[in-house]
């Protein structure tokens, strides 16, 4: 029989992957608060899985630095330390600034259109009061540039940092929209620099796009 080719492959996730994804999201968006106790039996019941994948997910979250497990005692969401902002954001800014510099010589017209589309959706999410969606679109915008830079080390280190920065970014994106609209303008400036293959300008605007919210968020917390 002929094998069909025009079909969509369903995305299959194991119980551990589903538990990991959902608990991680709850920690990021504040549903699970810093220092909150995590009870595997309760999480298992809510997520409709057994306790084993919950425990496996919590172990991975501990490796990621999002939870703290104390054998024989309890497991809790890791606290947010305010000054960590001043360590994580500059590191990510340096990585993404380099990515923008590299991408300026590699960018294609279709990438430019993709970035413009993402920035338009980002603007809409902010205006509609959808901070989590705005955060995801902002990450997609930056990730396009990281991908275009064609540097696997930037991509790997950036992904690790983003896990922690998401918690801070979510707080920032929930603030008054006059602040976050600055990100829209900075995105537009980054796109313009990339379109003009201006490496210096692209790198500078990318760094500003990350360091400005760092300063504002540090003052808010």
PDB file of C-alpha atoms in Angstrom:
ATOM      1  CA  UNK A   1       0.000   0.000   0.000  1.00  0.00           C
ATOM      2  CA  UNK A   2       1.248   3.547  -0.645  1.00  0.00           C
ATOM      3  CA  UNK A   3       2.497   5.375   2.436  1.00  0.00           C
ATOM      4  CA  UNK A   4       0.714   8.731   2.877  1.00  0.00           C
ATOM      5  CA  UNK A   5       2.965  11.755   3.083  1.00  0.00           C
ATOM      6  CA  UNK A   6       0.497  14.597   3.583  1.00  0.00           C
ATOM      7  CA  UNK A   7      -0.290  14.137   7.246  1.00  0.00           C
ATOM      8  CA  UNK A   8       0.704  15.807  10.483  1.00  0.00           C
ATOM      9  CA  UNK A   9       2.627  13.713  12.949  1.00  0.00           C
ATOM     10  CA  UNK A  10       0.974  13.970  16.370  1.00  0.00           C
ATOM     11  CA  UNK A  11       3.118  15.321  19.169  1.00  0.00           C
ATOM     12  CA  UNK A  12       3.436  12.619  21.804  1.00  0.00           C
ATOM     13  CA  UNK A  13       4.611  13.430  25.290  1.00  0.00           C
ATOM     14  CA  UNK A  14       5.347  11.006  28.070  1.00  0.00           C
ATOM     15  CA  UNK A  15       3.725  11.476  31.483  1.00  0.00           C
ATOM     16  CA  UNK A  16       7.058  12.790  32.794  1.00  0.00           C
ATOM     17  CA  UNK A  17       7.346  15.310  29.939  1.00  0.00           C
ATOM     18  CA  UNK A  18       3.788  16.537  30.463  1.00  0.00           C
ATOM     19  CA  UNK A  19       4.345  16.887  34.205  1.00  0.00           C
ATOM     20  CA  UNK A  20       7.650  18.683  33.666  1.00  0.00           C
ATOM     21  CA  UNK A  21       6.178  21.113  31.153  1.00  0.00           C
ATOM     22  CA  UNK A  22       3.149  21.990  33.296  1.00  0.00           C
ATOM     23  CA  UNK A  23       4.935  22.318  36.637  1.00  0.00           C
ATOM     24  CA  UNK A  24       7.659  24.397  34.989  1.00  0.00           C
ATOM     25  CA  UNK A  25       5.003  26.699  33.548  1.00  0.00           C
ATOM     26  CA  UNK A  26       3.257  27.040  36.919  1.00  0.00           C
ATOM     27  CA  UNK A  27       6.548  28.035  38.527  1.00  0.00           C
ATOM     28  CA  UNK A  28       7.286  30.563  35.798  1.00  0.00           C
ATOM     29  CA  UNK A  29       3.870  32.241  35.823  1.00  0.00           C
ATOM     30  CA  UNK A  30       3.655  32.352  39.614  1.00  0.00           C
ATOM     31  CA  UNK A  31       0.867  29.799  40.046  1.00  0.00           C
ATOM     32  CA  UNK A  32       3.366  27.986  42.239  1.00  0.00           C
ATOM     33  CA  UNK A  33       4.953  30.660  44.410  1.00  0.00           C
ATOM     34  CA  UNK A  34       8.602  30.821  45.551  1.00  0.00           C
ATOM     35  CA  UNK A  35       9.166  28.611  48.630  1.00  0.00           C
ATOM     36  CA  UNK A  36       5.813  26.879  48.080  1.00  0.00           C
ATOM     37  CA  UNK A  37       5.770  23.237  49.162  1.00  0.00           C
ATOM     38  CA  UNK A  38       5.256  20.733  46.332  1.00  0.00           C
ATOM     39  CA  UNK A  39       3.408  17.542  47.253  1.00  0.00           C
ATOM     40  CA  UNK A  40       3.832  14.860  44.613  1.00  0.00           C
ATOM     41  CA  UNK A  41       0.529  13.135  45.446  1.00  0.00           C
ATOM     42  CA  UNK A  42      -1.419  16.384  44.963  1.00  0.00           C
ATOM     43  CA  UNK A  43       0.376  17.190  41.711  1.00  0.00           C
ATOM     44  CA  UNK A  44      -0.217  13.647  40.456  1.00  0.00           C
ATOM     45  CA  UNK A  45      -3.946  13.934  41.123  1.00  0.00           C
ATOM     46  CA  UNK A  46      -4.275  17.322  39.417  1.00  0.00           C
ATOM     47  CA  UNK A  47      -2.249  16.275  36.366  1.00  0.00           C
ATOM     48  CA  UNK A  48      -3.849  12.848  36.096  1.00  0.00           C
ATOM     49  CA  UNK A  49      -0.621  10.861  36.265  1.00  0.00           C
ATOM     50  CA  UNK A  50       1.038   8.570  38.777  1.00  0.00           C
ATOM     51  CA  UNK A  51       3.478   9.826  41.393  1.00  0.00           C
ATOM     52  CA  UNK A  52       6.512   8.366  39.592  1.00  0.00           C
ATOM     53  CA  UNK A  53       6.538  10.812  36.634  1.00  0.00           C
ATOM     54  CA  UNK A  54       5.902  13.666  39.087  1.00  0.00           C
ATOM     55  CA  UNK A  55       8.969  12.686  41.102  1.00  0.00           C
ATOM     56  CA  UNK A  56      11.036  12.345  37.922  1.00  0.00           C
ATOM     57  CA  UNK A  57       9.854  15.778  36.756  1.00  0.00           C
ATOM     58  CA  UNK A  58      10.730  17.340  40.111  1.00  0.00           C
ATOM     59  CA  UNK A  59      14.222  15.846  39.908  1.00  0.00           C
ATOM     60  CA  UNK A  60      14.709  17.477  36.499  1.00  0.00           C
ATOM     61  CA  UNK A  61      13.351  20.773  37.823  1.00  0.00           C
ATOM     62  CA  UNK A  62      15.905  20.594  40.621  1.00  0.00           C
ATOM     63  CA  UNK A  63      18.667  20.180  38.030  1.00  0.00           C
ATOM     64  CA  UNK A  64      17.266  23.235  36.244  1.00  0.00           C
ATOM     65  CA  UNK A  65      17.390  25.161  39.508  1.00  0.00           C
ATOM     66  CA  UNK A  66      13.645  25.751  39.774  1.00  0.00           C
ATOM     67  CA  UNK A  67      12.942  23.572  42.824  1.00  0.00           C
ATOM     68  CA  UNK A  68      14.847  22.462  45.898  1.00  0.00           C
ATOM     69  CA  UNK A  69      14.483  18.897  47.126  1.00  0.00           C
ATOM     70  CA  UNK A  70      15.259  18.046  50.739  1.00  0.00           C
ATOM     71  CA  UNK A  71      15.260  14.228  51.179  1.00  0.00           C
ATOM     72  CA  UNK A  72      13.198  13.163  54.158  1.00  0.00           C
ATOM     73  CA  UNK A  73      11.684  16.637  54.459  1.00  0.00           C
ATOM     74  CA  UNK A  74      10.021  18.327  51.509  1.00  0.00           C
ATOM     75  CA  UNK A  75      10.346  19.782  48.012  1.00  0.00           C
ATOM     76  CA  UNK A  76       9.793  23.491  47.463  1.00  0.00           C
ATOM     77  CA  UNK A  77       9.846  26.016  44.647  1.00  0.00           C
ATOM     78  CA  UNK A  78      13.185  27.767  44.695  1.00  0.00           C
ATOM     79  CA  UNK A  79      13.141  31.369  45.886  1.00  0.00           C
ATOM     80  CA  UNK A  80      13.795  34.234  43.500  1.00  0.00           C
ATOM     81  CA  UNK A  81      16.837  36.223  44.548  1.00  0.00           C
ATOM     82  CA  UNK A  82      16.546  39.820  43.419  1.00  0.00           C
ATOM     83  CA  UNK A  83      20.237  40.303  42.661  1.00  0.00           C
ATOM     84  CA  UNK A  84      20.271  37.249  40.395  1.00  0.00           C
ATOM     85  CA  UNK A  85      18.687  39.572  37.833  1.00  0.00           C
ATOM     86  CA  UNK A  86      21.950  41.517  37.686  1.00  0.00           C
ATOM     87  CA  UNK A  87      23.853  38.306  36.926  1.00  0.00           C
ATOM     88  CA  UNK A  88      21.557  36.577  34.449  1.00  0.00           C
ATOM     89  CA  UNK A  89      20.418  39.439  32.222  1.00  0.00           C
ATOM     90  CA  UNK A  90      23.893  40.796  31.356  1.00  0.00           C
ATOM     91  CA  UNK A  91      25.012  37.261  30.489  1.00  0.00           C
ATOM     92  CA  UNK A  92      22.031  36.725  28.191  1.00  0.00           C
ATOM     93  CA  UNK A  93      22.492  40.222  26.744  1.00  0.00           C
ATOM     94  CA  UNK A  94      26.103  39.398  25.827  1.00  0.00           C
ATOM     95  CA  UNK A  95      25.058  36.124  24.172  1.00  0.00           C
ATOM     96  CA  UNK A  96      22.180  37.649  22.216  1.00  0.00           C
ATOM     97  CA  UNK A  97      24.209  40.700  21.263  1.00  0.00           C
ATOM     98  CA  UNK A  98      26.780  38.386  19.689  1.00  0.00           C
ATOM     99  CA  UNK A  99      23.964  36.447  18.012  1.00  0.00           C
ATOM    100  CA  UNK A 100      22.591  39.672  16.481  1.00  0.00           C
ATOM    101  CA  UNK A 101      26.056  40.671  15.272  1.00  0.00           C
ATOM    102  CA  UNK A 102      26.543  37.306  13.579  1.00  0.00           C
ATOM    103  CA  UNK A 103      22.991  37.195  12.215  1.00  0.00           C
ATOM    104  CA  UNK A 104      23.368  40.571  10.487  1.00  0.00           C
ATOM    105  CA  UNK A 105      25.571  38.993   7.832  1.00  0.00           C
ATOM    106  CA  UNK A 106      23.467  35.827   7.487  1.00  0.00           C
ATOM    107  CA  UNK A 107      19.888  37.130   7.672  1.00  0.00           C
ATOM    108  CA  UNK A 108      17.523  36.381   4.772  1.00  0.00           C
ATOM    109  CA  UNK A 109      14.373  38.278   3.665  1.00  0.00           C
ATOM    110  CA  UNK A 110      12.140  35.506   5.025  1.00  0.00           C
ATOM    111  CA  UNK A 111      13.746  35.881   8.457  1.00  0.00           C
ATOM    112  CA  UNK A 112      13.053  39.623   8.386  1.00  0.00           C
ATOM    113  CA  UNK A 113       9.395  38.981   7.595  1.00  0.00           C
ATOM    114  CA  UNK A 114       9.209  36.396  10.369  1.00  0.00           C
ATOM    115  CA  UNK A 115      10.642  38.883  12.884  1.00  0.00           C
ATOM    116  CA  UNK A 116       8.207  41.588  11.794  1.00  0.00           C
ATOM    117  CA  UNK A 117       5.311  39.181  12.199  1.00  0.00           C
ATOM    118  CA  UNK A 118       6.435  38.125  15.676  1.00  0.00           C
ATOM    119  CA  UNK A 119       6.844  41.744  16.782  1.00  0.00           C
ATOM    120  CA  UNK A 120       3.319  42.521  15.570  1.00  0.00           C
ATOM    121  CA  UNK A 121       1.950  39.582  17.559  1.00  0.00           C
ATOM    122  CA  UNK A 122       4.050  40.653  20.559  1.00  0.00           C
ATOM    123  CA  UNK A 123       2.497  44.132  20.375  1.00  0.00           C
ATOM    124  CA  UNK A 124      -1.004  42.666  20.206  1.00  0.00           C
ATOM    125  CA  UNK A 125      -0.385  40.396  23.202  1.00  0.00           C
ATOM    126  CA  UNK A 126       0.799  43.343  25.296  1.00  0.00           C
ATOM    127  CA  UNK A 127      -2.182  45.476  24.310  1.00  0.00           C
ATOM    128  CA  UNK A 128      -4.585  42.618  25.105  1.00  0.00           C
ATOM    129  CA  UNK A 129      -3.078  42.067  28.551  1.00  0.00           C
ATOM    130  CA  UNK A 130      -1.618  38.618  27.809  1.00  0.00           C
ATOM    131  CA  UNK A 131       1.760  38.647  29.594  1.00  0.00           C
ATOM    132  CA  UNK A 132       2.564  34.953  29.233  1.00  0.00           C
ATOM    133  CA  UNK A 133       1.822  34.989  25.510  1.00  0.00           C
ATOM    134  CA  UNK A 134       3.851  38.182  25.156  1.00  0.00           C
ATOM    135  CA  UNK A 135       6.765  36.525  26.933  1.00  0.00           C
ATOM    136  CA  UNK A 136       6.655  33.530  24.607  1.00  0.00           C
ATOM    137  CA  UNK A 137       6.506  35.741  21.500  1.00  0.00           C
ATOM    138  CA  UNK A 138       9.413  37.817  22.783  1.00  0.00           C
ATOM    139  CA  UNK A 139      11.440  34.622  23.224  1.00  0.00           C
ATOM    140  CA  UNK A 140      10.486  33.449  19.739  1.00  0.00           C
ATOM    141  CA  UNK A 141      11.706  36.785  18.346  1.00  0.00           C
ATOM    142  CA  UNK A 142      15.072  36.421  20.062  1.00  0.00           C
ATOM    143  CA  UNK A 143      15.335  32.728  19.201  1.00  0.00           C
ATOM    144  CA  UNK A 144      14.946  33.428  15.478  1.00  0.00           C
ATOM    145  CA  UNK A 145      18.017  35.659  15.672  1.00  0.00           C
ATOM    146  CA  UNK A 146      19.917  33.092  17.737  1.00  0.00           C
ATOM    147  CA  UNK A 147      19.059  30.403  15.173  1.00  0.00           C
ATOM    148  CA  UNK A 148      20.140  32.613  12.260  1.00  0.00           C
ATOM    149  CA  UNK A 149      23.484  33.274  14.001  1.00  0.00           C
ATOM    150  CA  UNK A 150      24.246  29.576  13.454  1.00  0.00           C
ATOM    151  CA  UNK A 151      26.182  29.161  16.704  1.00  0.00           C
ATOM    152  CA  UNK A 152      25.174  26.111  18.748  1.00  0.00           C
ATOM    153  CA  UNK A 153      26.995  27.359  21.848  1.00  0.00           C
ATOM    154  CA  UNK A 154      24.976  30.566  21.946  1.00  0.00           C
ATOM    155  CA  UNK A 155      21.796  28.528  21.522  1.00  0.00           C
ATOM    156  CA  UNK A 156      22.656  26.048  24.286  1.00  0.00           C
ATOM    157  CA  UNK A 157      23.736  28.587  26.904  1.00  0.00           C
ATOM    158  CA  UNK A 158      20.841  30.883  26.030  1.00  0.00           C
ATOM    159  CA  UNK A 159      18.271  28.112  26.561  1.00  0.00           C
ATOM    160  CA  UNK A 160      19.650  27.353  30.028  1.00  0.00           C
ATOM    161  CA  UNK A 161      19.493  31.005  31.077  1.00  0.00           C
ATOM    162  CA  UNK A 162      16.000  31.522  29.654  1.00  0.00           C
ATOM    163  CA  UNK A 163      14.525  28.969  32.049  1.00  0.00           C
ATOM    164  CA  UNK A 164      15.370  31.248  34.984  1.00  0.00           C
ATOM    165  CA  UNK A 165      14.880  34.576  33.258  1.00  0.00           C
ATOM    166  CA  UNK A 166      11.313  33.619  32.351  1.00  0.00           C
ATOM    167  CA  UNK A 167      10.339  33.911  36.024  1.00  0.00           C
ATOM    168  CA  UNK A 168      11.623  37.485  36.195  1.00  0.00           C
ATOM    169  CA  UNK A 169      10.365  38.391  32.733  1.00  0.00           C
ATOM    170  CA  UNK A 170       6.839  37.302  33.611  1.00  0.00           C
ATOM    171  CA  UNK A 171       6.818  39.770  36.514  1.00  0.00           C
ATOM    172  CA  UNK A 172       8.102  42.514  34.197  1.00  0.00           C
ATOM    173  CA  UNK A 173       5.533  41.862  31.465  1.00  0.00           C
ATOM    174  CA  UNK A 174       2.686  42.149  33.972  1.00  0.00           C
ATOM    175  CA  UNK A 175       3.671  45.739  34.760  1.00  0.00           C
ATOM    176  CA  UNK A 176       2.078  48.762  33.143  1.00  0.00           C
ATOM    177  CA  UNK A 177       2.230  48.551  29.379  1.00  0.00           C
ATOM    178  CA  UNK A 178       3.988  51.901  28.886  1.00  0.00           C
ATOM    179  CA  UNK A 179       7.191  50.150  29.937  1.00  0.00           C
ATOM    180  CA  UNK A 180       6.875  47.024  27.829  1.00  0.00           C
ATOM    181  CA  UNK A 181       6.016  49.022  24.680  1.00  0.00           C
ATOM    182  CA  UNK A 182       9.664  50.076  24.715  1.00  0.00           C
ATOM    183  CA  UNK A 183      10.482  46.478  23.807  1.00  0.00           C
ATOM    184  CA  UNK A 184       8.319  46.760  20.683  1.00  0.00           C
ATOM    185  CA  UNK A 185      10.283  49.800  19.508  1.00  0.00           C
ATOM    186  CA  UNK A 186      13.594  48.112  20.283  1.00  0.00           C
ATOM    187  CA  UNK A 187      12.533  45.041  18.332  1.00  0.00           C
ATOM    188  CA  UNK A 188      11.743  47.275  15.353  1.00  0.00           C
ATOM    189  CA  UNK A 189      15.189  48.883  15.624  1.00  0.00           C
ATOM    190  CA  UNK A 190      16.841  45.444  15.743  1.00  0.00           C
ATOM    191  CA  UNK A 191      14.924  44.371  12.625  1.00  0.00           C
ATOM    192  CA  UNK A 192      15.964  47.538  10.809  1.00  0.00           C
ATOM    193  CA  UNK A 193      19.620  47.014  11.719  1.00  0.00           C
ATOM    194  CA  UNK A 194      19.529  43.383  10.581  1.00  0.00           C
ATOM    195  CA  UNK A 195      17.807  44.354   7.338  1.00  0.00           C
ATOM    196  CA  UNK A 196      20.584  46.889   6.703  1.00  0.00           C
ATOM    197  CA  UNK A 197      23.223  44.332   7.734  1.00  0.00           C
ATOM    198  CA  UNK A 198      24.465  46.785  10.351  1.00  0.00           C
ATOM    199  CA  UNK A 199      26.243  44.458  12.774  1.00  0.00           C
ATOM    200  CA  UNK A 200      27.207  47.140  15.294  1.00  0.00           C
ATOM    201  CA  UNK A 201      23.718  48.637  15.474  1.00  0.00           C
ATOM    202  CA  UNK A 202      22.045  45.201  15.704  1.00  0.00           C
ATOM    203  CA  UNK A 203      24.322  44.167  18.572  1.00  0.00           C
ATOM    204  CA  UNK A 204      23.840  47.450  20.449  1.00  0.00           C
ATOM    205  CA  UNK A 205      20.037  47.434  20.169  1.00  0.00           C
ATOM    206  CA  UNK A 206      19.866  43.787  21.194  1.00  0.00           C
ATOM    207  CA  UNK A 207      21.902  44.526  24.314  1.00  0.00           C
ATOM    208  CA  UNK A 208      19.674  47.511  25.131  1.00  0.00           C
ATOM    209  CA  UNK A 209      16.564  45.366  24.656  1.00  0.00           C
ATOM    210  CA  UNK A 210      17.724  43.106  27.486  1.00  0.00           C
ATOM    211  CA  UNK A 211      19.506  45.485  29.848  1.00  0.00           C
ATOM    212  CA  UNK A 212      16.704  48.081  29.979  1.00  0.00           C
ATOM    213  CA  UNK A 213      14.091  45.660  31.382  1.00  0.00           C
ATOM    214  CA  UNK A 214      16.749  44.301  33.738  1.00  0.00           C
ATOM    215  CA  UNK A 215      17.140  47.731  35.340  1.00  0.00           C
ATOM    216  CA  UNK A 216      13.390  48.367  35.453  1.00  0.00           C
ATOM    217  CA  UNK A 217      12.614  44.937  36.868  1.00  0.00           C
ATOM    218  CA  UNK A 218      15.348  45.197  39.526  1.00  0.00           C
ATOM    219  CA  UNK A 219      13.795  48.468  40.697  1.00  0.00           C
ATOM    220  CA  UNK A 220      10.304  46.931  40.821  1.00  0.00           C
ATOM    221  CA  UNK A 221      11.091  43.828  42.881  1.00  0.00           C
TER     222      UNK A 221
END
